[in-house]
PDB file of C-alpha atoms and ligand atoms in Angstrom:
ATOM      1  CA  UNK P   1     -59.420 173.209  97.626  1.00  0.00           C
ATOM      2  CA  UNK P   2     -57.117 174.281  94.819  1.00  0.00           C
ATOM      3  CA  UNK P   3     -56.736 177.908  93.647  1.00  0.00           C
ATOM      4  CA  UNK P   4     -58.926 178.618  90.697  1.00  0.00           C
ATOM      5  CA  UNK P   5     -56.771 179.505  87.654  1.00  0.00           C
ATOM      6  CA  UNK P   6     -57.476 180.143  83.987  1.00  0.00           C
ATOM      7  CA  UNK P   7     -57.383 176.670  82.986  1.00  0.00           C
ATOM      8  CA  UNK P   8     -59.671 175.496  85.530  1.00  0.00           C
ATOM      9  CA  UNK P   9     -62.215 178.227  84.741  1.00  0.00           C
ATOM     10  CA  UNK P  10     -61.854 177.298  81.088  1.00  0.00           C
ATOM     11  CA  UNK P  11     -62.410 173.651  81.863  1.00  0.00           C
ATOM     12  CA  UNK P  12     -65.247 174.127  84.078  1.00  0.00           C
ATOM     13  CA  UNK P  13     -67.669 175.389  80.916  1.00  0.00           C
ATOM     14  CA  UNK P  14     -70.312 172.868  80.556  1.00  0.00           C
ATOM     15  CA  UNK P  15     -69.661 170.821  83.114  1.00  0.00           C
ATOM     16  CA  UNK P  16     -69.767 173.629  86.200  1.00  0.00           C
ATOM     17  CA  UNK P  17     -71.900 176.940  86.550  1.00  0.00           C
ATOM     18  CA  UNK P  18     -69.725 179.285  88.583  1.00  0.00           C
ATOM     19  CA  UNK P  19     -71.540 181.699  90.852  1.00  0.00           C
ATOM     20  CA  UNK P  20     -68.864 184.932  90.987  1.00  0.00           C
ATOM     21  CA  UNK P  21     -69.496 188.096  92.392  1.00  0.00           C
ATOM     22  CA  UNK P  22     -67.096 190.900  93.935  1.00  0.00           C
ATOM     23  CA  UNK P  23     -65.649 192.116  96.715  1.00  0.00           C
ATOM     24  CA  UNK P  24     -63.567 194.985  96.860  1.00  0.00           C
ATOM     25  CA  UNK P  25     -61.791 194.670 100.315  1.00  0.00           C
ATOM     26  CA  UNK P  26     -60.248 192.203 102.478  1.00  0.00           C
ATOM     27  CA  UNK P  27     -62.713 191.572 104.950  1.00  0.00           C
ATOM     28  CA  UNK P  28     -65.150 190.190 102.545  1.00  0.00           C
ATOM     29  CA  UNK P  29     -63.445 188.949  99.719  1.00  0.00           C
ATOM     30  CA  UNK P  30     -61.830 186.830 103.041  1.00  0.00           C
ATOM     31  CA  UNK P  31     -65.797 185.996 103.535  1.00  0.00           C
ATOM     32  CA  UNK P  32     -66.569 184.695  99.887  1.00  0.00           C
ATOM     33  CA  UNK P  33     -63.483 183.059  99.195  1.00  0.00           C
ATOM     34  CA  UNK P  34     -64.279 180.785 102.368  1.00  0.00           C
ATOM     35  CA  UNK P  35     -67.565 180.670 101.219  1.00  0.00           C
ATOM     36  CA  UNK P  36     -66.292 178.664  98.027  1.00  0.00           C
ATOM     37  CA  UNK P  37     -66.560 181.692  95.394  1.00  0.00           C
ATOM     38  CA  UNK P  38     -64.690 180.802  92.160  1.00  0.00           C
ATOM     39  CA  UNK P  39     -63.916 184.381  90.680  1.00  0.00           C
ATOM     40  CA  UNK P  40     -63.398 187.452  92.480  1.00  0.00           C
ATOM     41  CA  UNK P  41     -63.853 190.635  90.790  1.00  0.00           C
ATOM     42  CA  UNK P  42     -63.083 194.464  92.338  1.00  0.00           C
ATOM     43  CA  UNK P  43     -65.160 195.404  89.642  1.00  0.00           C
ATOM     44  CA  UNK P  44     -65.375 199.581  89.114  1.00  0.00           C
ATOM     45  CA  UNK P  45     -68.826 199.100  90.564  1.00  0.00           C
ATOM     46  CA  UNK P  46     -66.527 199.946  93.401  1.00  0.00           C
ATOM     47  CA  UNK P  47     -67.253 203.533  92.023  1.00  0.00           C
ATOM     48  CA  UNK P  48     -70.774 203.133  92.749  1.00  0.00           C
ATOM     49  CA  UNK P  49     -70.729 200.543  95.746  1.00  0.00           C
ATOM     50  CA  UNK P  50     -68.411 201.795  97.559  1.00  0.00           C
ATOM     51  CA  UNK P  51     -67.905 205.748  96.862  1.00  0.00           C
ATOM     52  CA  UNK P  52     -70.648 207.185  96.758  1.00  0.00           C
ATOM     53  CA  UNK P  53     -70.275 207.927  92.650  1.00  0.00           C
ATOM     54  CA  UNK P  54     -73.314 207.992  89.969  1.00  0.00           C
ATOM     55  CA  UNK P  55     -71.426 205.968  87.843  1.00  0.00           C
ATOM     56  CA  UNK P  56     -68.402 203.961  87.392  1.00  0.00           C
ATOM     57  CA  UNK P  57     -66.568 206.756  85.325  1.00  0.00           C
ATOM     58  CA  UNK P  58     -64.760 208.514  88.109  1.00  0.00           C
ATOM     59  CA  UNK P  59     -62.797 205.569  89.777  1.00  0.00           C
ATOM     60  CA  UNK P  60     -59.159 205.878  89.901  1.00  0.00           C
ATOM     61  CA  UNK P  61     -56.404 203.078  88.922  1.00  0.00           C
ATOM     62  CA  UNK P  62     -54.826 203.575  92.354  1.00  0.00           C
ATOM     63  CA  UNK P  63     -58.104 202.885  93.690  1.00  0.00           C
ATOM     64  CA  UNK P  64     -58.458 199.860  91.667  1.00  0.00           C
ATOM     65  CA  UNK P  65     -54.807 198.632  92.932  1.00  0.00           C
ATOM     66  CA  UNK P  66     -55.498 199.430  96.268  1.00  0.00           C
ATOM     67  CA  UNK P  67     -58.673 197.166  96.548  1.00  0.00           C
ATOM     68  CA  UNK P  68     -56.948 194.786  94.611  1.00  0.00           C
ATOM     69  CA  UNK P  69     -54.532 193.977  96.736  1.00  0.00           C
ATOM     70  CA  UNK P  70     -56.058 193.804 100.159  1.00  0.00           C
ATOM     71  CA  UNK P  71     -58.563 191.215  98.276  1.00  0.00           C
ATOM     72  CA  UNK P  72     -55.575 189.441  96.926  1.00  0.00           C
ATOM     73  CA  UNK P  73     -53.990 189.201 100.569  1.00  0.00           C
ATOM     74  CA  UNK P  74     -57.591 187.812 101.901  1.00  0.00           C
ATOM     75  CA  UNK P  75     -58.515 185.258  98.442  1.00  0.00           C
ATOM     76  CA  UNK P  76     -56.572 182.067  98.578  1.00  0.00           C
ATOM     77  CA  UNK P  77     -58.376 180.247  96.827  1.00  0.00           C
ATOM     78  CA  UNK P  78     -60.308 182.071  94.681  1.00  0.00           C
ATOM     79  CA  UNK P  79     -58.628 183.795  91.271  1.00  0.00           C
ATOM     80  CA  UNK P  80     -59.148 187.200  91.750  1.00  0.00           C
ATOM     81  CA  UNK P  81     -59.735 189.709  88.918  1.00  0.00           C
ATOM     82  CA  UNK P  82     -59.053 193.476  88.654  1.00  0.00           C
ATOM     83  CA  UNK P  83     -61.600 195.760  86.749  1.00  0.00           C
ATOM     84  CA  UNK P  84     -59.145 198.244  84.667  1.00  0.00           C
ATOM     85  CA  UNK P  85     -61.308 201.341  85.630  1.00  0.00           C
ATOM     86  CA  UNK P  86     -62.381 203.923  82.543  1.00  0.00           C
ATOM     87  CA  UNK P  87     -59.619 205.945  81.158  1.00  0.00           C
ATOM     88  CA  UNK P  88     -56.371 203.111  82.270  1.00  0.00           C
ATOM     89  CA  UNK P  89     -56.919 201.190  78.773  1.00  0.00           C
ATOM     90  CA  UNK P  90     -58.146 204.126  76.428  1.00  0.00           C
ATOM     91  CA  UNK P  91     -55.296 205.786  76.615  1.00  0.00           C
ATOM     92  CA  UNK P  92     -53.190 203.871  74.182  1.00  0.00           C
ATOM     93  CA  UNK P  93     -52.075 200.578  74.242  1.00  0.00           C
ATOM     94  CA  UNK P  94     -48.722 200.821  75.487  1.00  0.00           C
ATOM     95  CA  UNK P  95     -49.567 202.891  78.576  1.00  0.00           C
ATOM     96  CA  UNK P  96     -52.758 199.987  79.097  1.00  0.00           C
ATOM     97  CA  UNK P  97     -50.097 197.241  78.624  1.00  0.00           C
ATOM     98  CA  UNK P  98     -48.232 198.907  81.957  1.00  0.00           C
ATOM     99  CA  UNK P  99     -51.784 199.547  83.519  1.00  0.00           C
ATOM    100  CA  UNK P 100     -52.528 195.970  83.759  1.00  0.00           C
ATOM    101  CA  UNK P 101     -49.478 194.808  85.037  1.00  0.00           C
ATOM    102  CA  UNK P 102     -49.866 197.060  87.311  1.00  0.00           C
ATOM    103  CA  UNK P 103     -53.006 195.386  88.528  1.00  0.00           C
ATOM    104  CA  UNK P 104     -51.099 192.827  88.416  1.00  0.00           C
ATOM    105  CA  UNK P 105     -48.639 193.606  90.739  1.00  0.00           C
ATOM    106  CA  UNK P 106     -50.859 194.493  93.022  1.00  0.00           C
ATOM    107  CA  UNK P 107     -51.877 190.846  93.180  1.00  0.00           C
ATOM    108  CA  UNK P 108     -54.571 190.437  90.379  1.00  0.00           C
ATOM    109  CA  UNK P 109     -54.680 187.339  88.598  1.00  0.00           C
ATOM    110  CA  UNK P 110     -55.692 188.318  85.361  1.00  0.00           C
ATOM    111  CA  UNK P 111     -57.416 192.278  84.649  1.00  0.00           C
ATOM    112  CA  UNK P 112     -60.953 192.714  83.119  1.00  0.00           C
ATOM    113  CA  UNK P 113     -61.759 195.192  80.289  1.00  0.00           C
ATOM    114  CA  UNK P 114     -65.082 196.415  78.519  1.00  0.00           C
ATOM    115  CA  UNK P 115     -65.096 196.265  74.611  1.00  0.00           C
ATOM    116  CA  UNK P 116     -65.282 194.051  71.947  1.00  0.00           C
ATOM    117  CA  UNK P 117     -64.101 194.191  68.302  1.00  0.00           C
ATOM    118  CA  UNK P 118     -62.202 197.351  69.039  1.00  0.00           C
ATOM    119  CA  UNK P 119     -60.286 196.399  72.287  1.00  0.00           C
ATOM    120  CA  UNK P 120     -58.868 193.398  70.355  1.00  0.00           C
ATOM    121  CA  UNK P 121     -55.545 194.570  69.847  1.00  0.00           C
ATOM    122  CA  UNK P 122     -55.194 195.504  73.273  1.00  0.00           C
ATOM    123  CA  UNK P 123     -56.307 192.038  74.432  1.00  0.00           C
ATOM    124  CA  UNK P 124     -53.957 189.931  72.191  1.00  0.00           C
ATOM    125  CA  UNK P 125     -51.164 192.195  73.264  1.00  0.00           C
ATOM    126  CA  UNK P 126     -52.136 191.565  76.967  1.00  0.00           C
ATOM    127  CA  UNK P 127     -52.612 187.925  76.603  1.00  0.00           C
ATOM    128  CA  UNK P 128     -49.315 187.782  74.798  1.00  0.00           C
ATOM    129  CA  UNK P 129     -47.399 188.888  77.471  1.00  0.00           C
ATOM    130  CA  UNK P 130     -49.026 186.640  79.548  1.00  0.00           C
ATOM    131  CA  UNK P 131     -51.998 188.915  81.462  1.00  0.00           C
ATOM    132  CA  UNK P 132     -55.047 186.945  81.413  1.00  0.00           C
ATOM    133  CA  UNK P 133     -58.298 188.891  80.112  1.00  0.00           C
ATOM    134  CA  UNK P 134     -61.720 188.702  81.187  1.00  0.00           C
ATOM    135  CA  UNK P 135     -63.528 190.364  78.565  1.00  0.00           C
ATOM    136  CA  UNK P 136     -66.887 192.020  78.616  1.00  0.00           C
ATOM    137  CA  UNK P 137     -69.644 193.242  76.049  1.00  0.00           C
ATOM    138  CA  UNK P 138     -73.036 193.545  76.054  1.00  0.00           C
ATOM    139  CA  UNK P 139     -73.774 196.638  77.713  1.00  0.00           C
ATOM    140  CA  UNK P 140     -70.613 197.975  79.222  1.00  0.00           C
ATOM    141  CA  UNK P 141     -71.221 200.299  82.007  1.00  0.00           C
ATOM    142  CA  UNK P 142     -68.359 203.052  81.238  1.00  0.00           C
ATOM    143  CA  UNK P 143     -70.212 203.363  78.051  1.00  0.00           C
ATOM    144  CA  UNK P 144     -72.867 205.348  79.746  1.00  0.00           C
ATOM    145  CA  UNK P 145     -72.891 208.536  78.212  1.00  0.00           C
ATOM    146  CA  UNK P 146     -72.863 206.899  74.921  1.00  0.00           C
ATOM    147  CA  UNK P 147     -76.404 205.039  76.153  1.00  0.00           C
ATOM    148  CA  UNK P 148     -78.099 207.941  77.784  1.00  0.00           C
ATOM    149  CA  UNK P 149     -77.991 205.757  81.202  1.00  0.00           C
ATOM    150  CA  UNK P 150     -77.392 202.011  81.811  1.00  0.00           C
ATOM    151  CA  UNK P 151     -79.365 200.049  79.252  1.00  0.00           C
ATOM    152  CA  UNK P 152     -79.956 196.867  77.897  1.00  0.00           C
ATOM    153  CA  UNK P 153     -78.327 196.052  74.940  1.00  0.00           C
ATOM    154  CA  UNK P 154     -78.205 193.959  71.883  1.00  0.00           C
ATOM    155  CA  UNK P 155     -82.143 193.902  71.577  1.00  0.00           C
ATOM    156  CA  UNK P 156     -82.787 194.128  67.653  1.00  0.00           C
ATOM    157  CA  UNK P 157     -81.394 191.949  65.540  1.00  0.00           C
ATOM    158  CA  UNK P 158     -78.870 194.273  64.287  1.00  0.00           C
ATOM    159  CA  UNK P 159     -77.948 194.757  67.678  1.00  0.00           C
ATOM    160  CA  UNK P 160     -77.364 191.203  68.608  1.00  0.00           C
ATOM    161  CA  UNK P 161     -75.249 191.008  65.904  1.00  0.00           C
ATOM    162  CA  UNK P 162     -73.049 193.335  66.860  1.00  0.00           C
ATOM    163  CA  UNK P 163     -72.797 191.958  70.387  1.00  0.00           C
ATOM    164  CA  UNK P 164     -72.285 188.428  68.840  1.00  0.00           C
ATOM    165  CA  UNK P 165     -69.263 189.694  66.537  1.00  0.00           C
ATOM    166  CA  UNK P 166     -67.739 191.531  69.972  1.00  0.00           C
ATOM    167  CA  UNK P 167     -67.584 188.340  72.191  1.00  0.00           C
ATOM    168  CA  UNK P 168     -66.327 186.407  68.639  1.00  0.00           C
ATOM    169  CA  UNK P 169     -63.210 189.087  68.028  1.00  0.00           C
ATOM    170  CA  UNK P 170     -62.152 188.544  72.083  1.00  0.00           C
ATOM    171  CA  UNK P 171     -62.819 185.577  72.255  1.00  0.00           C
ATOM    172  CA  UNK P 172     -60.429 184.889  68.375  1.00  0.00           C
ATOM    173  CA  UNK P 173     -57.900 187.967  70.696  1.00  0.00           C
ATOM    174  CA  UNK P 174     -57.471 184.947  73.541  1.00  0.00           C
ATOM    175  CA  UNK P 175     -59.599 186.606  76.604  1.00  0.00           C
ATOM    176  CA  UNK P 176     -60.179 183.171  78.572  1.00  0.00           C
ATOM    177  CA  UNK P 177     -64.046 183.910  79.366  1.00  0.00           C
ATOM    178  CA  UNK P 178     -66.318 186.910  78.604  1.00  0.00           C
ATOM    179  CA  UNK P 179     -68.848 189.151  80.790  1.00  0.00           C
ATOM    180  CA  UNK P 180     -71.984 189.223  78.916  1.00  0.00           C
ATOM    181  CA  UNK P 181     -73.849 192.361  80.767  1.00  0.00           C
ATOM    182  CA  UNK P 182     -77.845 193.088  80.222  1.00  0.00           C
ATOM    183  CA  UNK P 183     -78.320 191.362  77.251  1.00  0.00           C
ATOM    184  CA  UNK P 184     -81.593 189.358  76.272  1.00  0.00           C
ATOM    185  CA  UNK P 185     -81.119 185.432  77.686  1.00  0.00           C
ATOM    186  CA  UNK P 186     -81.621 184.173  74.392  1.00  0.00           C
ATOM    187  CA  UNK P 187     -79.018 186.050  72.652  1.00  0.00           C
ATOM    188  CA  UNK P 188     -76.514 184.941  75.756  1.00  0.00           C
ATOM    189  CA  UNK P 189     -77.474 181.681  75.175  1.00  0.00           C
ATOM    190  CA  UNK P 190     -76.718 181.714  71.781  1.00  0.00           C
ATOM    191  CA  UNK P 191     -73.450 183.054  72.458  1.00  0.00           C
ATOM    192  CA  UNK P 192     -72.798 180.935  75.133  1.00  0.00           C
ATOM    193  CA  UNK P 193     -73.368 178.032  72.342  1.00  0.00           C
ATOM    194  CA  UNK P 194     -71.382 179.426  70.161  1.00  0.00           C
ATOM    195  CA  UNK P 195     -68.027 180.488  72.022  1.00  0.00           C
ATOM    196  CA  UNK P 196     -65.274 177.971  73.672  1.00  0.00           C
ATOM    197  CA  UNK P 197     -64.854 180.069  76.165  1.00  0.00           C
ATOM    198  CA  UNK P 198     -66.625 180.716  79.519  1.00  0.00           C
ATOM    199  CA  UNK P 199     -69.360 183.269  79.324  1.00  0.00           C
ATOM    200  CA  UNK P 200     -70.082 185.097  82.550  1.00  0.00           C
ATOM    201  CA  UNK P 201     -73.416 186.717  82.645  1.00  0.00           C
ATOM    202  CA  UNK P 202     -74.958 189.559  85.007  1.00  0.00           C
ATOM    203  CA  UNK P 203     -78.807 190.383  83.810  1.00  0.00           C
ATOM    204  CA  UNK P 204     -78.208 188.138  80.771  1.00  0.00           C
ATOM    205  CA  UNK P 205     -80.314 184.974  81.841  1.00  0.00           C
ATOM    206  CA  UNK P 206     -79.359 181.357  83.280  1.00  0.00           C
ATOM    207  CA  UNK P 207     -77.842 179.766  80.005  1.00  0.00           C
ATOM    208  CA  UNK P 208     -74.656 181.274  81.029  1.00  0.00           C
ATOM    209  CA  UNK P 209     -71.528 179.211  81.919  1.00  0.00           C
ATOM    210  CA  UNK P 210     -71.477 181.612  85.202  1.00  0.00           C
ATOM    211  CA  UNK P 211     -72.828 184.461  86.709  1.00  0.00           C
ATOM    212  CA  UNK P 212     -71.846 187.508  88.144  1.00  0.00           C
ATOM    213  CA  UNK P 213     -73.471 189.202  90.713  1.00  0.00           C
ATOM    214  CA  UNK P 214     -72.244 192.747  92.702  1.00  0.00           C
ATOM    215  CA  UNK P 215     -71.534 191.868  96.029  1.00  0.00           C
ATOM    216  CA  UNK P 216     -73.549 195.106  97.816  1.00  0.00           C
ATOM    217  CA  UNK P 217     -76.408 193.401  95.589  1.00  0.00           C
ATOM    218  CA  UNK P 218     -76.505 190.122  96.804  1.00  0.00           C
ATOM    219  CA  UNK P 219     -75.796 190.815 100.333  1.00  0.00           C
ATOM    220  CA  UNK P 220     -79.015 193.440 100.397  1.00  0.00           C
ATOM    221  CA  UNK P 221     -76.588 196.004 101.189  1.00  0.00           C
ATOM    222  CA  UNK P 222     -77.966 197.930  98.411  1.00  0.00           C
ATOM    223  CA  UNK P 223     -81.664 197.939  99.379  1.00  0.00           C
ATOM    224  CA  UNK P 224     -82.618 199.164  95.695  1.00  0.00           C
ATOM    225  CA  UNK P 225     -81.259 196.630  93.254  1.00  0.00           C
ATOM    226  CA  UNK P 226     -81.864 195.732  89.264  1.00  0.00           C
ATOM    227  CA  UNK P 227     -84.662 193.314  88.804  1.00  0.00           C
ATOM    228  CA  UNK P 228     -82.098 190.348  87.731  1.00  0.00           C
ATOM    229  CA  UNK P 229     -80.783 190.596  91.190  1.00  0.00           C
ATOM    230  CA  UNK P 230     -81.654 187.895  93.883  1.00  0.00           C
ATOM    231  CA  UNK P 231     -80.440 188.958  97.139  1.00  0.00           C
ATOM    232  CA  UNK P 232     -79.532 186.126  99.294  1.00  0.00           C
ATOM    233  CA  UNK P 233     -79.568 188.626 102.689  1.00  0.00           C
ATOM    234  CA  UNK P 234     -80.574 191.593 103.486  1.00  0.00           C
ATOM    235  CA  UNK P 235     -77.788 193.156 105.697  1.00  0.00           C
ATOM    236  CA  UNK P 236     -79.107 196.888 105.494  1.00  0.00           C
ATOM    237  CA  UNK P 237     -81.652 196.260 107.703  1.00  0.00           C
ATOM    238  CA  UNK P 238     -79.350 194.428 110.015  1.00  0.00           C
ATOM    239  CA  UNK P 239     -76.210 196.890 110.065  1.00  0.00           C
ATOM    240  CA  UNK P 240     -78.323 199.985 110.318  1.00  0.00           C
ATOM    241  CA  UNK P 241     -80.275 198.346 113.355  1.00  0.00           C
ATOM    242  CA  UNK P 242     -76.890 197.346 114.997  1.00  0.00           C
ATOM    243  CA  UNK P 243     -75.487 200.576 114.418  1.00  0.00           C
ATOM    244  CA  UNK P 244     -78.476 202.173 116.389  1.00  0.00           C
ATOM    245  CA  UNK P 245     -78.592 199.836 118.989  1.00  0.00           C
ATOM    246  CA  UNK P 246     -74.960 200.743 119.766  1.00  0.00           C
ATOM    247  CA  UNK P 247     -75.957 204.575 119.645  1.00  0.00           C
ATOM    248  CA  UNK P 248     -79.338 203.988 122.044  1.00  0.00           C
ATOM    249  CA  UNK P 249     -77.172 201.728 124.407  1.00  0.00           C
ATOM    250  CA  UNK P 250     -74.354 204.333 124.705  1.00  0.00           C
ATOM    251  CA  UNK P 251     -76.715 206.775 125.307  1.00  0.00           C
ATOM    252  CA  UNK P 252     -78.700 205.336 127.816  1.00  0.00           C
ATOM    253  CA  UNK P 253     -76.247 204.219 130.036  1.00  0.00           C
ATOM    254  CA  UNK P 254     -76.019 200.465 128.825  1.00  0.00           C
ATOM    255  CA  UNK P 255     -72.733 200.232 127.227  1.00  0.00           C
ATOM    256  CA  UNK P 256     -69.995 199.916 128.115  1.00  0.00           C
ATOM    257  CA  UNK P 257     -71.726 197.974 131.627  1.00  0.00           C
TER     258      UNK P 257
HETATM  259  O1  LIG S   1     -67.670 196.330  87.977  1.00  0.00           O
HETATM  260  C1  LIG S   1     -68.391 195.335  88.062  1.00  0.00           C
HETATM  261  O2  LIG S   1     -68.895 194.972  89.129  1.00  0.00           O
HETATM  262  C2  LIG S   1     -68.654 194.585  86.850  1.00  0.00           C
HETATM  263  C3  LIG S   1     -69.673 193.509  86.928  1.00  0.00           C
HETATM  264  C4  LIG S   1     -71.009 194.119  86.748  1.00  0.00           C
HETATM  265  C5  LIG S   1     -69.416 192.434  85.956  1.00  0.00           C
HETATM  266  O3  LIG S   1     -68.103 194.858  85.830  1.00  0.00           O
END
């Protein structure tokens, strides 16, 4: 199996649908990358996944990095993708610009950023000096407090509009696919029509060219999870029953024998 790069993502629109999801550590980004997953992601979720946060607001760049590169150590074949957590990219473009490579550095193969129209610049300088972006509209989850709480975008006309121009103006900036987040199927498949570029969607139907899914999700680590969600196991049940089987055992006498 080759490594999956931008130009084999590109190439695989309409002729592949790429099931990505993330991982945010080595032991199980090791898991889905022998598993056959395409695209990587330590999303920010990692905010909410992983520490305990409400949102994705708080997480730090050197937590970002961090994750980053213990997946990068563990994904050989899979392209992995660093999330540029709120607050590295909105903080002027020059300071972004050394943000991402950053990321990286840390052994990203390309960063992912949430905007449209008005995180073009920023995306035509990245691609320019040769950082791959992932883009991402639709609803965009460090947007919260803008929302009043994570929700579903692009639903009137007006609306879809607007999310139609955003994955346009990234797509015209040279991101190599875009994250369409909790929009209405039909409007990501019309965008999906539309664009040249791969569209990666999470809660925004099957038209998709891939789809996203957070890896605490589809595990059933998370035992609540969005309705868009399929889980394909449901390890809470198993890790918390392991956990106090050890705990009985080493109380009763049984283990160590
Ligand atoms: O951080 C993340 O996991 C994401 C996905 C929802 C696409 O941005």
């Amino acid at each position: 199996m080759k490594k999956w790069n931008v130009a084999t993502v590109k190439a695989a629109k309409g002729k592949e649908k790429l099931g990505c999801c993330t991982a945010y550590d080595a032991c199980f980004a090791r898991l889905a990358d022998e598993a056959g997953v395409p695209i990587i992601l330590v999303g920010d979720s990692m905010g909410m996944t992983m520490l305990g946060y409400e949102t994705t607001l708080p997480v730090k760049l050197e937590e970002t990095l961090s994750a980053t590169a213990a997946v990068a150590r563990a994904a050989k074949n899979a392209m992995v993708v660093a999330d540029m957590p709120f607050g590295s990219y909105q903080c002027g473009d020059d300071l972004a610009v050394a943000n991402a490579v950053k990321c990286i550095q840390a052994g990203a193969d390309a960063i992912k950023l949430e905007g449209g129209a008005s995180v073009c610049a920023l995306v035509k300088r990245l691609t320019t000096a040769g950082i791959p972006v992932l883009a991402h509209v639709g609803m965009t989850p460090q947007s919260v407090n803008e929302y009043g709480g994570f929700k579903r975008q692009g639903k009137t006309r007006e609306a879809a509009e607007k999310v139609i121009e955003d994955a346009k103006a990234v797509e015209a900036a040279g991101a190599f696919a875009v994250t369409l987040e909790c929009i209405p199927s039909e409007l990501a498949a019309e965008i999906t029509a539309t664009l040249k570029i791969p569209t990666v969607g999470i809660g925004a139907g099957p038209v998709c060219d891939a789809q996203w899914l957070v890896m605490h999700d589809l595990l059933g680590l998370n035992e609540r999870v969005p309705s868009f969600v399929k889980q394909y196991a449901h390890l809470a049940g198993s890790v918390r029953g392991a956990f106090k089987a050890y705990v009985d055992e080493v109380r009763d006498g049984v283990f160590p024998a």
